[in-house]
PDB file of C-alpha atoms in Angstrom:
ATOM      1  CA  MET A 188     124.777  40.335   5.033  1.00 43.00           C
ATOM      2  CA  ARG A 189     127.554  38.108   6.354  1.00 45.00           C
ATOM      3  CA  PRO A 190     129.212  35.872   3.753  1.00 45.00           C
ATOM      4  CA  LEU A 191     130.464  32.537   4.970  1.00 45.00           C
ATOM      5  CA  LEU A 192     133.533  30.705   3.789  1.00 42.00           C
ATOM      6  CA  LEU A 193     134.116  27.503   5.725  1.00 45.00           C
ATOM      7  CA  SER A 194     136.080  24.352   5.149  1.00 45.00           C
ATOM      8  CA  THR A 195     135.779  21.202   7.209  1.00 48.00           C
ATOM      9  CA  SER A 196     135.924  17.528   6.426  1.00 51.00           C
ATOM     10  CA  THR A 197     132.432  16.912   7.791  1.00 53.00           C
ATOM     11  CA  SER A 198     129.654  19.368   7.125  1.00 49.00           C
ATOM     12  CA  TYR A 199     127.663  18.240  10.195  1.00 51.00           C
ATOM     13  CA  GLU A 200     130.372  19.957  12.266  1.00 59.00           C
ATOM     14  CA  LEU A 201     129.441  23.318  10.722  1.00 65.00           C
ATOM     15  CA  ALA A 202     127.457  25.635  12.956  1.00 69.00           C
ATOM     16  CA  LEU A 203     126.841  29.349  12.865  1.00 72.00           C
ATOM     17  CA  SER A 204     125.584  31.718  15.516  1.00 76.00           C
ATOM     18  CA  HIS A 205     123.036  33.252  13.152  1.00 87.00           C
ATOM     19  CA  ARG A 206     120.487  32.189  10.573  1.00 92.00           C
ATOM     20  CA  SER A 207     120.441  33.458   7.002  1.00 95.00           C
ATOM     21  CA  ASP A 208     117.661  34.649   4.748  1.00 96.00           C
ATOM     22  CA  LEU A 209     119.592  33.508   1.685  1.00 97.00           C
ATOM     23  CA  ILE A 210     122.107  30.740   1.208  1.00 97.00           C
ATOM     24  CA  TRP A 211     123.877  30.394  -2.145  1.00 97.00           C
ATOM     25  CA  CYS A 212     126.013  27.323  -2.855  1.00 97.00           C
ATOM     26  CA  GLY A 213     127.326  27.055  -6.393  1.00 96.00           C
ATOM     27  CA  SER A 214     129.343  24.088  -7.605  1.00 96.00           C
ATOM     28  CA  LEU A 215     129.933  22.299  -4.317  1.00 97.00           C
ATOM     29  CA  ILE A 216     127.363  19.473  -4.331  1.00 98.00           C
ATOM     30  CA  THR A 217     128.733  18.810  -7.827  1.00 98.00           C
ATOM     31  CA  HIS A 218     131.943  17.493  -6.214  1.00 97.00           C
ATOM     32  CA  VAL A 219     130.884  15.416  -3.199  1.00 97.00           C
ATOM     33  CA  GLU A 220     129.465  11.989  -2.477  1.00 97.00           C
ATOM     34  CA  GLU A 221     125.798  11.594  -1.505  1.00 98.00           C
ATOM     35  CA  ARG A 222     126.351  11.398   2.274  1.00 97.00           C
ATOM     36  CA  VAL A 223     128.209  14.713   2.240  1.00 96.00           C
ATOM     37  CA  ALA A 224     125.584  16.294  -0.004  1.00 97.00           C
ATOM     38  CA  ALA A 225     122.857  15.163   2.462  1.00 97.00           C
ATOM     39  CA  ASP A 226     124.871  16.657   5.353  1.00 95.00           C
ATOM     40  CA  LEU A 227     125.156  19.931   3.424  1.00 96.00           C
ATOM     41  CA  LEU A 228     121.429  20.060   2.800  1.00 97.00           C
ATOM     42  CA  ARG A 229     120.802  19.506   6.531  1.00 95.00           C
ATOM     43  CA  PHE A 230     123.274  22.300   7.347  1.00 95.00           C
ATOM     44  CA  PHE A 231     121.602  24.664   4.879  1.00 96.00           C
ATOM     45  CA  TYR A 232     118.193  23.885   6.342  1.00 96.00           C
ATOM     46  CA  ARG A 233     119.370  24.474   9.923  1.00 93.00           C
ATOM     47  CA  GLN A 234     120.980  27.758   8.986  1.00 94.00           C
ATOM     48  CA  LEU A 235     117.991  29.167   7.078  1.00 96.00           C
ATOM     49  CA  SER A 236     115.724  31.652   8.794  1.00 95.00           C
ATOM     50  CA  ASP A 237     111.979  31.103   8.527  1.00 94.00           C
ATOM     51  CA  ASP A 238     110.937  31.801   4.929  1.00 95.00           C
ATOM     52  CA  GLY A 239     114.647  31.817   3.973  1.00 97.00           C
ATOM     53  CA  VAL A 240     115.763  30.609   0.553  1.00 98.00           C
ATOM     54  CA  CYS A 241     118.580  28.204  -0.266  1.00 98.00           C
ATOM     55  CA  VAL A 242     119.901  28.159  -3.841  1.00 98.00           C
ATOM     56  CA  PHE A 243     122.382  25.474  -4.944  1.00 98.00           C
ATOM     57  CA  THR A 244     123.618  23.748  -8.066  1.00 98.00           C
ATOM     58  CA  THR A 245     124.209  20.136  -9.108  1.00 98.00           C
ATOM     59  CA  HIS A 246     125.299  18.255 -12.211  1.00 98.00           C
ATOM     60  CA  GLY A 247     122.291  16.638 -13.876  1.00 98.00           C
ATOM     61  CA  ARG A 248     121.196  14.892 -17.067  1.00 98.00           C
ATOM     62  CA  ARG A 249     123.367  17.039 -19.311  1.00 98.00           C
ATOM     63  CA  SER A 250     126.480  15.930 -17.438  1.00 98.00           C
ATOM     64  CA  VAL A 251     125.504  12.269 -17.970  1.00 98.00           C
ATOM     65  CA  ARG A 252     125.256  12.963 -21.700  1.00 98.00           C
ATOM     66  CA  PHE A 253     128.624  14.765 -21.662  1.00 98.00           C
ATOM     67  CA  ILE A 254     130.291  11.710 -20.102  1.00 98.00           C
ATOM     68  CA  GLN A 255     128.501   9.208 -22.339  1.00 98.00           C
ATOM     69  CA  ASP A 256     129.403  10.970 -25.572  1.00 98.00           C
ATOM     70  CA  LYS A 257     132.862  12.000 -24.263  1.00 97.00           C
ATOM     71  CA  THR A 258     132.137  15.711 -24.778  1.00 97.00           C
ATOM     72  CA  LEU A 259     133.306  16.332 -21.210  1.00 98.00           C
ATOM     73  CA  THR A 260     134.639  13.597 -18.944  1.00 98.00           C
ATOM     74  CA  TYR A 261     135.532  15.834 -15.989  1.00 98.00           C
ATOM     75  CA  HIS A 262     139.077  14.395 -15.985  1.00 97.00           C
ATOM     76  CA  LEU A 263     137.711  11.106 -14.627  1.00 98.00           C
ATOM     77  CA  THR A 264     139.175   7.726 -15.542  1.00 98.00           C
ATOM     78  CA  GLU A 265     137.062   5.483 -17.746  1.00 98.00           C
ATOM     79  CA  ASP A 266     136.157   3.371 -14.732  1.00 98.00           C
ATOM     80  CA  ALA A 267     135.140   6.437 -12.706  1.00 98.00           C
ATOM     81  CA  GLN A 268     133.030   7.719 -15.592  1.00 98.00           C
ATOM     82  CA  GLN A 269     131.168   4.421 -15.672  1.00 98.00           C
ATOM     83  CA  ARG A 270     130.663   4.474 -11.876  1.00 98.00           C
ATOM     84  CA  VAL A 271     129.163   7.972 -11.963  1.00 98.00           C
ATOM     85  CA  VAL A 272     126.753   7.145 -14.787  1.00 98.00           C
ATOM     86  CA  TYR A 273     125.829   3.763 -13.249  1.00 98.00           C
ATOM     87  CA  GLY A 274     125.114   5.331  -9.834  1.00 98.00           C
ATOM     88  CA  TYR A 275     123.028   8.051 -11.433  1.00 98.00           C
ATOM     89  CA  GLU A 276     120.992   5.540 -13.437  1.00 98.00           C
ATOM     90  CA  ALA A 277     120.622   3.065 -10.534  1.00 98.00           C
ATOM     91  CA  THR A 278     119.844   5.415  -7.617  1.00 98.00           C
ATOM     92  CA  GLY A 279     119.680   8.955  -8.960  1.00 98.00           C
ATOM     93  CA  TYR A 280     123.066   9.851  -7.408  1.00 98.00           C
ATOM     94  CA  GLY A 281     126.334   8.962  -9.063  1.00 98.00           C
ATOM     95  CA  TYR A 282     129.759   9.853  -7.700  1.00 98.00           C
ATOM     96  CA  ALA A 283     133.425   9.084  -8.308  1.00 98.00           C
ATOM     97  CA  ASP A 284     136.607  10.621  -6.941  1.00 98.00           C
ATOM     98  CA  TYR A 285     139.007  12.502  -9.190  1.00 97.00           C
ATOM     99  CA  PRO A 286     142.154  10.510  -9.926  1.00 96.00           C
ATOM    100  CA  ASP A 287     144.540  10.504  -6.949  1.00 93.00           C
ATOM    101  CA  GLN A 288     142.000  12.238  -4.659  1.00 94.00           C
ATOM    102  CA  THR A 289     139.718  10.964  -1.956  1.00 95.00           C
ATOM    103  CA  GLY A 290     136.424  12.616  -1.058  1.00 94.00           C
ATOM    104  CA  TYR A 291     136.502  15.070  -3.929  1.00 96.00           C
ATOM    105  CA  GLY A 292     135.333  14.283  -7.436  1.00 98.00           C
ATOM    106  CA  ILE A 293     132.245  14.514  -9.612  1.00 98.00           C
ATOM    107  CA  SER A 294     128.657  13.829  -8.665  1.00 98.00           C
ATOM    108  CA  ILE A 295     125.603  13.772 -10.879  1.00 98.00           C
ATOM    109  CA  VAL A 296     122.151  13.927  -9.281  1.00 98.00           C
ATOM    110  CA  SER A 297     118.677  13.480 -10.690  1.00 98.00           C
ATOM    111  CA  HIS A 298     115.946  15.993  -9.958  1.00 98.00           C
ATOM    112  CA  GLN A 299     113.907  13.286  -8.253  1.00 98.00           C
ATOM    113  CA  ARG A 300     116.808  12.313  -5.969  1.00 98.00           C
ATOM    114  CA  ILE A 301     117.320  15.921  -4.859  1.00 98.00           C
ATOM    115  CA  LEU A 302     113.611  16.140  -4.034  1.00 98.00           C
ATOM    116  CA  GLU A 303     113.854  12.965  -1.955  1.00 98.00           C
ATOM    117  CA  MET A 304     116.962  14.160  -0.138  1.00 98.00           C
ATOM    118  CA  ALA A 305     115.408  17.562   0.576  1.00 98.00           C
ATOM    119  CA  LYS A 306     112.232  15.954   1.940  1.00 97.00           C
ATOM    120  CA  GLU A 307     114.333  13.929   4.424  1.00 97.00           C
ATOM    121  CA  VAL A 308     115.845  17.192   5.720  1.00 95.00           C
ATOM    122  CA  GLY A 309     112.773  19.096   6.867  1.00 93.00           C
ATOM    123  CA  ASP A 310     109.854  21.318   5.968  1.00 93.00           C
ATOM    124  CA  TRP A 311     111.063  23.200   2.955  1.00 96.00           C
ATOM    125  CA  SER A 312     109.740  23.328  -0.570  1.00 96.00           C
ATOM    126  CA  GLU A 313     111.256  23.536  -3.984  1.00 98.00           C
ATOM    127  CA  VAL A 314     110.391  26.904  -5.529  1.00 98.00           C
ATOM    128  CA  LEU A 315     112.741  26.701  -8.541  1.00 98.00           C
ATOM    129  CA  PHE A 316     114.306  24.038 -10.657  1.00 98.00           C
ATOM    130  CA  LYS A 317     116.155  25.243 -13.735  1.00 98.00           C
ATOM    131  CA  GLU A 318     117.781  22.419 -15.651  1.00 98.00           C
ATOM    132  CA  ASN A 319     121.161  23.565 -17.022  1.00 98.00           C
ATOM    133  CA  GLY A 320     120.401  26.959 -15.490  1.00 98.00           C
ATOM    134  CA  TRP A 321     123.931  27.870 -14.489  1.00 97.00           C
ATOM    135  CA  ASP A 322     126.264  28.440 -17.458  1.00 97.00           C
ATOM    136  CA  ASN A 323     124.057  26.159 -19.538  1.00 97.00           C
ATOM    137  CA  HIS A 324     125.565  23.286 -17.574  1.00 97.00           C
ATOM    138  CA  GLN A 325     124.600  22.843 -13.907  1.00 98.00           C
ATOM    139  CA  ASP A 326     121.049  22.467 -12.632  1.00 98.00           C
ATOM    140  CA  VAL A 327     119.865  25.215 -10.265  1.00 98.00           C
ATOM    141  CA  TYR A 328     117.574  24.558  -7.304  1.00 98.00           C
ATOM    142  CA  ALA A 329     115.916  26.903  -4.831  1.00 98.00           C
ATOM    143  CA  PHE A 330     114.171  25.734  -1.667  1.00 98.00           C
ATOM    144  CA  VAL A 331     112.290  27.906   0.807  1.00 98.00           C
ATOM    145  CA  LYS A 332     111.981  27.049   4.469  1.00 96.00           C
ATOM    146  CA  ARG A 333     108.407  27.408   5.614  1.00 87.00           C
ATOM    147  CA  THR A 334     107.454  29.281   8.773  1.00 77.00           C
ATOM    148  CA  ALA A 335     106.027  26.956  11.381  1.00 66.00           C
ATOM    149  CA  PRO A 336     102.265  27.474  11.904  1.00 64.00           C
TER     150      PRO A 336
END
């Protein structure tokens, strides 16, 4: 097993010389805008071996409730909180930068929007969705890449 720690401003630039049977990505999609999340999903798909599994987390409905009732505002300004919730309710993907940062903030994604994004990537199937499955907070997804017939 070869762990991977990479950092680049655009995930479409990421490329590895090998494919992986398992990809785990915790608490990254939770902090990026939709375009970057889509790029990450494409990268994960490309890097998976046939029948490989990709597991990742997102913020979901619970995070919307946290922001709305002010239980947890993720250090966002009031305006940013409203933008995240509005985006989530309007399109299934809400995002706002942290104060004084660009390209890094909080995203909240609906289950339906993740399914749509994953379908646009390729031939893989959701095999697990556990709402609030990580630390009773983030939603957990697992997708398996199907072997070509």
